[in-house]
Coordinates of C-alpha atoms and ligand atoms in Angstrom, one line a residue:
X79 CA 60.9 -86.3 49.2
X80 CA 64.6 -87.1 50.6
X81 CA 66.0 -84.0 53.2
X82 CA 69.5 -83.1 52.2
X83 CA 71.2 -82.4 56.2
X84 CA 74.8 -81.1 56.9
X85 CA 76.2 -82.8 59.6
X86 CA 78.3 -81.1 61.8
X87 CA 78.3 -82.5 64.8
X88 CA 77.6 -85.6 66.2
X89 CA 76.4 -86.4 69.7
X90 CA 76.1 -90.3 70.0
X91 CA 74.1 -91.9 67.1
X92 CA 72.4 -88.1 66.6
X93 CA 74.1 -85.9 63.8
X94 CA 73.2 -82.3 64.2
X95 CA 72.7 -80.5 60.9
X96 CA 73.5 -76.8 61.0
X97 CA 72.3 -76.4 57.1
X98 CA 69.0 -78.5 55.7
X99 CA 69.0 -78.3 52.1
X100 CA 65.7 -76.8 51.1
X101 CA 63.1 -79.0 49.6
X102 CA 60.8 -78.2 46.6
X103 CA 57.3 -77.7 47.6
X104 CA 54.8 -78.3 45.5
X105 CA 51.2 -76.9 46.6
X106 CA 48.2 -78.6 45.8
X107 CA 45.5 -76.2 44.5
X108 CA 42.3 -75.4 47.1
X109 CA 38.9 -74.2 46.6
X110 CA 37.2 -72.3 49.4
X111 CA 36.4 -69.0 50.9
X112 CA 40.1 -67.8 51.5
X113 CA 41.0 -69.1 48.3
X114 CA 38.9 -66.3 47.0
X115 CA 40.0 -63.7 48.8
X116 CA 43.1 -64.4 47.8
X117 CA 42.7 -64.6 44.3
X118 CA 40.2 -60.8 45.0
X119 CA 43.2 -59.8 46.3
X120 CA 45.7 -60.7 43.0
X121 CA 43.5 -59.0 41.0
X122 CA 42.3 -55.9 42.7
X123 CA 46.4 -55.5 43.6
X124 CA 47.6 -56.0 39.6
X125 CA 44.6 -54.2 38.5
X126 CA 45.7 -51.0 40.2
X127 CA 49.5 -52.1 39.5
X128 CA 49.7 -52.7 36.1
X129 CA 46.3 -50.2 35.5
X130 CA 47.1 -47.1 37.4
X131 CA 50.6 -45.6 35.1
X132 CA 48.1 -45.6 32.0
X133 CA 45.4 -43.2 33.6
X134 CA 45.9 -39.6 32.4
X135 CA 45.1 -37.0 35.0
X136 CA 44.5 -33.7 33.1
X137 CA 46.4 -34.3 30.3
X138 CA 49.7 -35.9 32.3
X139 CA 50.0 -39.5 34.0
X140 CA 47.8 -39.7 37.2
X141 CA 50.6 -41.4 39.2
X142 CA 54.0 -40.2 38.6
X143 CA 57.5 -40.0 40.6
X144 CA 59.3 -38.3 37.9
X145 CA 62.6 -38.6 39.3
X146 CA 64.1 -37.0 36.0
X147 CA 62.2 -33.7 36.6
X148 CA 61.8 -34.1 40.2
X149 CA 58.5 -34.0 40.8
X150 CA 55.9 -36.3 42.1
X151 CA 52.7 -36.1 40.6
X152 CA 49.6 -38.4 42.7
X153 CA 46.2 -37.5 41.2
X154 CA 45.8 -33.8 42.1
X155 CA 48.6 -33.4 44.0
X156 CA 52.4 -32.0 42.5
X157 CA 54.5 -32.6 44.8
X158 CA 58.5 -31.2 44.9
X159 CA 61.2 -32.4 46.7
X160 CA 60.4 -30.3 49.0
X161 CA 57.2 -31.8 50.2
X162 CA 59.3 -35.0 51.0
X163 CA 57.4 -34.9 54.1
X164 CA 54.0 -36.0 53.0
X165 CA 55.8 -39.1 51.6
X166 CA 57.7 -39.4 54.6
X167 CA 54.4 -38.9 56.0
X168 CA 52.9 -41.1 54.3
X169 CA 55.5 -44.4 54.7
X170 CA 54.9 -43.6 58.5
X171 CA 51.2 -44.2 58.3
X172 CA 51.9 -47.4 56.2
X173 CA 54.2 -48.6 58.7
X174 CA 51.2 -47.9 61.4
X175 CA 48.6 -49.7 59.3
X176 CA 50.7 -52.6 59.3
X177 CA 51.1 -52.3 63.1
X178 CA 47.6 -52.2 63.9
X179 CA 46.3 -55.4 61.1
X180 CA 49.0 -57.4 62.4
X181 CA 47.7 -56.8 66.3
X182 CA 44.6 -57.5 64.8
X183 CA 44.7 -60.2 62.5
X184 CA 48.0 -61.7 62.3
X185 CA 50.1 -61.4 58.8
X186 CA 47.3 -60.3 56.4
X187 CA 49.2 -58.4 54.2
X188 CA 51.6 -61.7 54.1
X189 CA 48.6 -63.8 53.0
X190 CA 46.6 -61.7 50.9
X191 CA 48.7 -58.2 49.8
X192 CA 52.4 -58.4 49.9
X193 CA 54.1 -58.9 46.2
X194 CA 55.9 -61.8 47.2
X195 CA 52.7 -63.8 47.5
X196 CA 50.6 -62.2 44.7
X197 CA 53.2 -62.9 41.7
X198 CA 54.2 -66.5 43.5
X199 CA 50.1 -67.1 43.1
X200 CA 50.1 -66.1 40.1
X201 CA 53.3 -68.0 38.7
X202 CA 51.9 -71.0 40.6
X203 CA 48.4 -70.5 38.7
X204 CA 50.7 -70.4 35.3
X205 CA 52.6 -73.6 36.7
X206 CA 49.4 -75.3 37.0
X207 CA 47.6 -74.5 34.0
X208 CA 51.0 -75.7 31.7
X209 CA 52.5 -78.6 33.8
X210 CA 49.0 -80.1 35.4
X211 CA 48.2 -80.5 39.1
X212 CA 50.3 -81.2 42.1
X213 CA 50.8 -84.9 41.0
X214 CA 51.4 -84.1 37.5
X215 CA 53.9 -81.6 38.6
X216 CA 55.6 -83.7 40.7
X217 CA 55.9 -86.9 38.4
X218 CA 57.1 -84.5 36.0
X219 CA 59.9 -83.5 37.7
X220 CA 60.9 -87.1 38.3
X221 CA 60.6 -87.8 34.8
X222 CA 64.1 -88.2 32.8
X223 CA 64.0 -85.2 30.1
X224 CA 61.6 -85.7 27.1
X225 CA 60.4 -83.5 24.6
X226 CA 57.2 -83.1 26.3
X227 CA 58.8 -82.3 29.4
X228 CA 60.9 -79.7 27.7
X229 CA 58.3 -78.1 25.8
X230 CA 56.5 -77.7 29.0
X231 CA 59.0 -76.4 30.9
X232 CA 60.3 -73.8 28.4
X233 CA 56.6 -73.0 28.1
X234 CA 56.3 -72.0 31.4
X235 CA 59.6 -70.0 31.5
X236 CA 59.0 -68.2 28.7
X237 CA 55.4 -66.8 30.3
X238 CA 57.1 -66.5 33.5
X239 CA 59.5 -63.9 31.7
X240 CA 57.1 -62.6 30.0
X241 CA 55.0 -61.3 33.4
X242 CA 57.8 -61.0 34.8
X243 CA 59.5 -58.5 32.5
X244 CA 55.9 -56.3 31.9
X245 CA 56.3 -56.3 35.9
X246 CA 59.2 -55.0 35.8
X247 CA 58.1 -52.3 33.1
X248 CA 55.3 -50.9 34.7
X249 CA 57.6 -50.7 37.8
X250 CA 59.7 -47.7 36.1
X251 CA 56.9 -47.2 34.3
X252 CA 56.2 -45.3 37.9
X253 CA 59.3 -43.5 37.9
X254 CA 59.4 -42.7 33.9
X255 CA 56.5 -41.6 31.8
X256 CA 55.0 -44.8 30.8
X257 CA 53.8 -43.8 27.4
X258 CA 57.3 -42.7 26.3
X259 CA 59.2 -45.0 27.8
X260 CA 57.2 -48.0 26.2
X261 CA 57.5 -45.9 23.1
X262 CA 61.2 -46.0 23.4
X263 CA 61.5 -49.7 24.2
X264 CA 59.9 -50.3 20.8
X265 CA 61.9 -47.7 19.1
X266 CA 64.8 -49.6 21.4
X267 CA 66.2 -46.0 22.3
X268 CA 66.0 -46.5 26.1
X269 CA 68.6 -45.2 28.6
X270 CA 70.7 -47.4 29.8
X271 CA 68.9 -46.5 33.4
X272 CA 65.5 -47.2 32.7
X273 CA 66.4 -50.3 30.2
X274 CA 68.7 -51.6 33.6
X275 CA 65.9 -51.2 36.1
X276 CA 63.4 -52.5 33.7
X277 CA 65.3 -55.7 33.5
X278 CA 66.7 -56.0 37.3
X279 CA 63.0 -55.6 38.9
X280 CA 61.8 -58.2 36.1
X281 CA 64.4 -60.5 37.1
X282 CA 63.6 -60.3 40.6
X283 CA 59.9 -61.0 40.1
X284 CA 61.1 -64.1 38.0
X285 CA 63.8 -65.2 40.4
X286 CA 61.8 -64.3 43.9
X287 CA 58.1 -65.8 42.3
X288 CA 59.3 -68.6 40.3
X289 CA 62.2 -69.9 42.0
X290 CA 62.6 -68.5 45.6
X291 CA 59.0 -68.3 46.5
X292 CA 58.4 -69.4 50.6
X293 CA 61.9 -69.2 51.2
X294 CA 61.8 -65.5 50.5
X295 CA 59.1 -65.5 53.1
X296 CA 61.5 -67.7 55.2
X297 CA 64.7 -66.0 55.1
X298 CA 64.7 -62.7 53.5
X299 CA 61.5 -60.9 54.5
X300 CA 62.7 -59.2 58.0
X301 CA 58.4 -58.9 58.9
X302 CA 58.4 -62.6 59.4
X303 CA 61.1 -62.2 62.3
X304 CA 59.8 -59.0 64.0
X305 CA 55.9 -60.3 63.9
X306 CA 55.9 -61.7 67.1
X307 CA 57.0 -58.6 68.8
X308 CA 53.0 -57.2 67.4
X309 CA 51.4 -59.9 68.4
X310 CA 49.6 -61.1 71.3
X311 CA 47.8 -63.9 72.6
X312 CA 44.1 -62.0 71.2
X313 CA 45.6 -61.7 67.8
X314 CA 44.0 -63.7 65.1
X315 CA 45.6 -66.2 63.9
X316 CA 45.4 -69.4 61.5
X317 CA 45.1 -72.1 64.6
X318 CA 44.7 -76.2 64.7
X319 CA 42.5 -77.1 67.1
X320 CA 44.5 -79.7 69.0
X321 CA 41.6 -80.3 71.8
X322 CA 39.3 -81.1 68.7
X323 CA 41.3 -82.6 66.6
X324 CA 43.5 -85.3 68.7
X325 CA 44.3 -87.8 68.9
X326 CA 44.3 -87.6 65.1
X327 CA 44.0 -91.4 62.7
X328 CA 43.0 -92.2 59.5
X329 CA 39.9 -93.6 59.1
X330 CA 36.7 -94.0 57.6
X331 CA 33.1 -91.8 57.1
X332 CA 30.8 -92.7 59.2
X333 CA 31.5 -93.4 63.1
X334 CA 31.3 -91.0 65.5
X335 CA 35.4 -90.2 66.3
X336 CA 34.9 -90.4 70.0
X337 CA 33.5 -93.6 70.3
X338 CA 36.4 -94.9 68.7
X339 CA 38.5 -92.5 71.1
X340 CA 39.7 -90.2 68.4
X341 CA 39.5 -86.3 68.0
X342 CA 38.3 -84.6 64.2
X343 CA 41.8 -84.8 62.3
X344 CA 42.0 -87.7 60.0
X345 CA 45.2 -87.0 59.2
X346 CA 45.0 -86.9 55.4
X347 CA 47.7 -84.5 55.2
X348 CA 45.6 -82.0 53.1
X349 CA 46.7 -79.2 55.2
X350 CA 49.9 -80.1 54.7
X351 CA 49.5 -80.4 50.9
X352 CA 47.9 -76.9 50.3
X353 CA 50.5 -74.6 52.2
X354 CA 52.3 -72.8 50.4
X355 CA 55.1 -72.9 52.7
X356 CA 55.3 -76.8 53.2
X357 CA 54.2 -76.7 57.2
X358 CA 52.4 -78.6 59.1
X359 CA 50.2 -76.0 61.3
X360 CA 49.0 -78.8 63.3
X361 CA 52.2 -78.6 64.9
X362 CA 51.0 -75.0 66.1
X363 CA 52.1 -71.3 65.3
X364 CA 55.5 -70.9 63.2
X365 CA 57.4 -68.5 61.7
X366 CA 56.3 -69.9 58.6
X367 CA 53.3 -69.6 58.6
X368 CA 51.7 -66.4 56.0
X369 CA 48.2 -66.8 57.1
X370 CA 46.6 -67.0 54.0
X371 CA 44.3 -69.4 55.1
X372 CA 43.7 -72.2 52.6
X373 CA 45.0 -74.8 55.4
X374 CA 41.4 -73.6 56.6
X375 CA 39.6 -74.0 53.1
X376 CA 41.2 -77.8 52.7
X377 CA 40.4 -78.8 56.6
X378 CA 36.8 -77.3 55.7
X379 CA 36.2 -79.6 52.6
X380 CA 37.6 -82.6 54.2
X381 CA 35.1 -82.1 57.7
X382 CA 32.4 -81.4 55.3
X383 CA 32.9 -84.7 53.9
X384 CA 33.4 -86.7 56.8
X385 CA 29.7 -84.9 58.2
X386 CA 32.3 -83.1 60.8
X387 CA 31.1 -79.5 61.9
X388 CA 34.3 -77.0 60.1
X389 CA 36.2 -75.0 61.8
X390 CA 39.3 -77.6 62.6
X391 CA 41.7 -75.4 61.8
X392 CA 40.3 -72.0 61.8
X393 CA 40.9 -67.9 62.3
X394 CA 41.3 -67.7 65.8
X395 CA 43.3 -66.0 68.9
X396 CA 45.2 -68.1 71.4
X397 CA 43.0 -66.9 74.2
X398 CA 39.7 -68.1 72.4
X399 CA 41.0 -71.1 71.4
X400 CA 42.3 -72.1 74.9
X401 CA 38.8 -70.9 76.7
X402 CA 36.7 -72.1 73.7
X403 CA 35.0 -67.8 73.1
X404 CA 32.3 -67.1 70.8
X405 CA 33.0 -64.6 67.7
X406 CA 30.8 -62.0 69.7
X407 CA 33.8 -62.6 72.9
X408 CA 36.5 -62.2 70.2
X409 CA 35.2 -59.5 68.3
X410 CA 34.8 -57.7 71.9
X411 CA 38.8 -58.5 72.6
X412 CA 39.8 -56.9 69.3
X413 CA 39.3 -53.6 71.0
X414 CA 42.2 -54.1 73.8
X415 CA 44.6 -51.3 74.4
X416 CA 47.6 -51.8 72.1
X417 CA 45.2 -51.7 69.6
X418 CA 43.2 -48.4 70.9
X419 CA 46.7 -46.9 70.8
X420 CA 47.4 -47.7 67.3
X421 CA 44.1 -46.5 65.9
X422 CA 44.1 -43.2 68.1
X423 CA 48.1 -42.4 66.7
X424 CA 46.8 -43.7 62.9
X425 CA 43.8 -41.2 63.2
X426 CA 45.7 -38.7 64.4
X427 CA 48.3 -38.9 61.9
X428 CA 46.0 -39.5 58.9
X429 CA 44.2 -36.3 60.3
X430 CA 47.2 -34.5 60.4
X431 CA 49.1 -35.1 57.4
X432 CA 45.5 -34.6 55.8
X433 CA 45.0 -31.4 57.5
X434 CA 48.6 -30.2 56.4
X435 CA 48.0 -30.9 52.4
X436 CA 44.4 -29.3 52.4
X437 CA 46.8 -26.0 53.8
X438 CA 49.8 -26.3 52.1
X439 CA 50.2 -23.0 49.9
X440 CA 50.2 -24.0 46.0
X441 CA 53.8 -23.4 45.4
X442 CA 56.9 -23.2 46.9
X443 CA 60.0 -20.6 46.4
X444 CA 63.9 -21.4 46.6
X445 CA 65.8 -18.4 46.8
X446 CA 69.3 -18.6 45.7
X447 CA 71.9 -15.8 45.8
X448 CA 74.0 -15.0 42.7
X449 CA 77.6 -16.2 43.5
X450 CA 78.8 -14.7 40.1
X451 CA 78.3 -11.2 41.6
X452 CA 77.5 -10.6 45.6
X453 CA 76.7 -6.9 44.9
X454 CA 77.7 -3.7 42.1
X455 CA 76.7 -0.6 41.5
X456 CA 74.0 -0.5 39.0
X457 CA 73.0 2.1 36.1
X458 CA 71.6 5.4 38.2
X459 CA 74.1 4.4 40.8
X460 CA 72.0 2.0 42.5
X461 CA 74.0 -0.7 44.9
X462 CA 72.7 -4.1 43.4
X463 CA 72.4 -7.7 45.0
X464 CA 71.1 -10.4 42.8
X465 CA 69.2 -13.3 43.6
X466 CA 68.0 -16.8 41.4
X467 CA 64.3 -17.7 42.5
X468 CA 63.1 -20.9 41.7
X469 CA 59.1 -20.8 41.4
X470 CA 57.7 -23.7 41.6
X471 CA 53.9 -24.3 40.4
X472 CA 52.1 -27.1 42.6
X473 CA 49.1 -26.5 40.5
X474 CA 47.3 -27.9 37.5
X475 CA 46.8 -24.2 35.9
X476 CA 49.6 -21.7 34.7
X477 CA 49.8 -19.0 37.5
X478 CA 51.0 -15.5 37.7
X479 CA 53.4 -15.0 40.7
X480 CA 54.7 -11.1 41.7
X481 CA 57.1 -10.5 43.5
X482 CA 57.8 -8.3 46.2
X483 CA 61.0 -7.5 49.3
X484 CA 61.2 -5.5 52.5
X485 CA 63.5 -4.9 55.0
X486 CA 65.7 -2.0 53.3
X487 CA 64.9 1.8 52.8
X488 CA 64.7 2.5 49.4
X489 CA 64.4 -1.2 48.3
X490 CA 63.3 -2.0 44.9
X491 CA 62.8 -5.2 43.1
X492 CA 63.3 -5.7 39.0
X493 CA 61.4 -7.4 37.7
X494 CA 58.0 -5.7 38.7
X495 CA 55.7 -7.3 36.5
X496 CA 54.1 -10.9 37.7
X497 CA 56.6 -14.1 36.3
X498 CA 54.0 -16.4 34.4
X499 CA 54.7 -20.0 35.5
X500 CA 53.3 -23.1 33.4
X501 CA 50.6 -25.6 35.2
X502 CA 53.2 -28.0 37.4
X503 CA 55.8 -26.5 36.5
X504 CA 58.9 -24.7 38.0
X505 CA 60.6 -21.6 36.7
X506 CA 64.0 -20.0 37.3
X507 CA 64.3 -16.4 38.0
X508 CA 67.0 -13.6 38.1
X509 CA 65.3 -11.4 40.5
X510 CA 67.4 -7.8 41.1
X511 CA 67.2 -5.8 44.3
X512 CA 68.5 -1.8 44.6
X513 CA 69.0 0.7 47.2
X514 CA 70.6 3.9 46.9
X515 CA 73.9 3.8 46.8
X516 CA 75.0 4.6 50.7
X517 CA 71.5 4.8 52.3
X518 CA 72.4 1.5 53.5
X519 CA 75.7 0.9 56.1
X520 CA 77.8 -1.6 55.2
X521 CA 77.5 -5.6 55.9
X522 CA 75.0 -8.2 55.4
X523 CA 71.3 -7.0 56.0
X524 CA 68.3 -9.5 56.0
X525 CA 65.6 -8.8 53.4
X526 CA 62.5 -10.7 53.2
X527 CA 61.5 -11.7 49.3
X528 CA 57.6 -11.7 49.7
X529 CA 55.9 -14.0 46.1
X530 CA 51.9 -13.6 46.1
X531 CA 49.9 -15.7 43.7
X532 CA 48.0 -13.4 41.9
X533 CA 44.3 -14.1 42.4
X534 CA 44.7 -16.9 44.5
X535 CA 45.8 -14.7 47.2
X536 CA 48.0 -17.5 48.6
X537 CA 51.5 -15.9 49.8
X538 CA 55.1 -17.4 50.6
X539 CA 58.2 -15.7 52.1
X540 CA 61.4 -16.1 51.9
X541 CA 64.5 -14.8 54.1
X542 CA 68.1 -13.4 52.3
X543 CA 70.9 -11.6 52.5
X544 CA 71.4 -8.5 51.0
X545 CA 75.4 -7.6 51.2
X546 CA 76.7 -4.2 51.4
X547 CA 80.5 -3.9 50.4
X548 CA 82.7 -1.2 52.4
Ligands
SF4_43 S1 43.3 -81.2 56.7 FE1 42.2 -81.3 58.6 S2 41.8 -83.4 58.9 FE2 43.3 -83.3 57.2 S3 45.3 -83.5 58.3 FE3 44.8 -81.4 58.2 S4 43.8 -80.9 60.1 FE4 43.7 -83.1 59.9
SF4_44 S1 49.8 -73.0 57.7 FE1 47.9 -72.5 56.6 S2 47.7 -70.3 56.8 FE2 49.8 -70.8 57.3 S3 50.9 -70.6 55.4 FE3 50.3 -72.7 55.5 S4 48.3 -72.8 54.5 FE4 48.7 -70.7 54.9

């Protein structure tokens, strides 16, 4: 494979290229113990992805944002715009998570979690099932267009689409009931929102997976650039063993490679040929590199065939590579500060945020004042103010709410009776407060709107203004 370079500058007989024209990579397929995880990982990932929007909670979708009715349903829990804290909440502790398995262990969600390498996996493992291995891929390529080759290739595009769009469906599918919005794709009587998002996140899983793959990881993801600011030299990391393996030469099974001066690496390239993102890791620790580990499965197979102990290229820190540690002396370094800090700040906002749902009261009040008519004087010569509540029901029964207010002599509230409230569901209310006319000076007084859950006991208030004209 020929490099493509942009000079721009020469310096002697040296051209310096400020662009390198990006070459097509064309990863061989590995066996092995990461292998597996990472193949656990695709499907436990697309199981709950494509799984979780078709589980009924109660008679409504388990996992809903329903932007449309602005309400977030996730198992038990309603939640209302108002609660945009817990998600907030919730991004925060993601954020953390990521934080403390990167100190840890490197870029684990890179190699094993992050949608970028789970659909390029899996739109490699279609590639390789239509157009053959890495050989056959790449001969194909070379190949002047046949029938053959064009059959395959539209093969492949076509499934490619088809993933890619069903990805792209379950994706609003999150955001939309999923029932009725497949319903109206085959009645083809989608909004022009849904039918758009449907299409653009299907054409980025086609584009970024099929096309873009490592050079997404390269150039877009902003993780890859910030990473080294969370690691340190007791991170693990996927590490070459250069006092092992060097000098590295070809050569054949049998002699022992330091009677014949050499280290372990035979140089067969394997490594090379496996990475998804075309690098050479005995060249040590790169931007590149996702950690996924199967430069580790292929270095194993080849040192078990060559009757070398594995472990060339391995999961290690740079600290236990350099003093040659033990897993027990690693395993003891994983609990260094940095990371003592992260856990304690994770626990204590898990605990938190936890602590704050199991107390949040099961519905929340908006109280909105009635701009079409600040106050007038009622029938019985009452002075009136009235109000909108919204009522909204965070729970998975219908619920009776009264109402109540203080803060005025004389104040009464209409209506009396409790407002009935479907299971997660919200409820506007005209809510009308009196006084007599002149017990009350003239101005704005505050009143406090008090809504009790009948039988549940749970309470919330709610401050207003009650204006008296002069
Ligand atoms: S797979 Fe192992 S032996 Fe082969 S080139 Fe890579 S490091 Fe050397
Ligand atoms: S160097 Fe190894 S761990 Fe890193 S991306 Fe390539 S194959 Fe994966």
């Amino acid at each position: 494979m020929t490099r493509k370079i942009i000079p721009i500058v020469s310096a002697g007989s040296e051209e310096i290229g400020l662009y390198e024209a990006s070459r097509k990579i064309y990863p061989r397929t590995v066996r092995g113990m990461f292998a597996r995880w990472r193949w656990a990982m695709v499907f436990l990932t697309q199981l709950l992805f494509y799984g979780l929007p078709w589980v009924e909670w109660g008679g409504r979708q388990m996992v809903l944002f329903d932007l449309a009715a602005r309400r977030f349903y996730i198992f038990g829990l309603v939640l209302y715009p108002q609660d945009l804290i817990y998600l907030s909440g919730l991004l925060v502790v993601s954020a953390l998570s990521l934080f403390l398995f990167t100190a840890v262990a490197g870029r684990l969600w890179c190699g094993y979690a992050c949608p970028q390498t789970v659909y390029t996996e899996i739109f490699m493992w279609v590639e390789h099932k239509i157009e053959g291995n890495r050989t056959a891929r790449i001969r194909l390529d070379k190949e002047s267009m046949s029938v053959e080759k064009l059959v395959k290739k539209w093969f492949k595009h076509i499934v490619w689409i088809g993933i890619a769009m069903w990805t792209g469906f379950t994706f609003v599918g999150y955001f939309t009931p999923v029932r009725e919005l497949g319903l109206a794709f085959l009645q083809t009587q989608t909004g022009s929102w849904e039918m758009f998002w449907v299409f653009f996140y299907g054409f980025a899983t086609y584009g970024n997976a099929g096309f873009m793959r490592e050079q997404v990881c390269k150039y877009m993801c902003p993780y890859a650039r910030f990473q080294s600011a969370m690691f340190d030299r007791d991170t693990l990391i996927v590490t070459y063993d250069p006092q092992r393996g060097e000098p590295h030469a070809p050569r054949r099974k049998g002699p022992d490679p330091r009677s014949l001066g050499l280290g372990d690496c035979i140089d067969c390239g394997l490594c090379v040929e496996v990475c998804p993102t075309g690098i050479d890791i005995r060249k040590g620790l790169q931007y590149e590199c996702i950690g996924c580990g199967l430069c580790v499965d292929a270095c194993d197979t080849v040192m078990q065939k060559m009757a070398y102990p594995p472990g060339l290229i391995r999961y290690d820190t740079q600290n236990g590579m350099e003093a040659g540690w033990s897993r027990r002396q690693l395993l003891h370094r994983v609990l260094r500060p940095r990371v003592l800090v992260y856990t304690a700040v994770l626990t204590l906002l898990v605990a938190g945020l936890l602590a704050s749902l199991v107390a949040r009261t099961p519905f929340k009040v908006d109280v909105v004042r009635d701009r079409a008519s600040l106050a007038r004087i009622a029938e019985g010569g009452r002075l009136e103010n009235v109000y909108r509540l919204q009522i909204m029901n965070a729970t998975e029964k219908p619920q009776h709410y009264r109402i109540t207010a203080d803060g005025l002599e004389g104040l009464s509230v209409s209506p009396d009776e409790p407002v009935v409230v479907d299971a997660a569901q919200s409820r506007w209310v005209a809510v009308r407060l009196q006084v007599p006319y002149g017990a009350v000076s003239a101005g704005s007084h505050t009143v406090h709107f008090a809504i009790r859950e009948e039988g549940g006991g749970a309470q919330v208030s709610e401050k207003a203004a009650f204006l008296v004209p002069r």
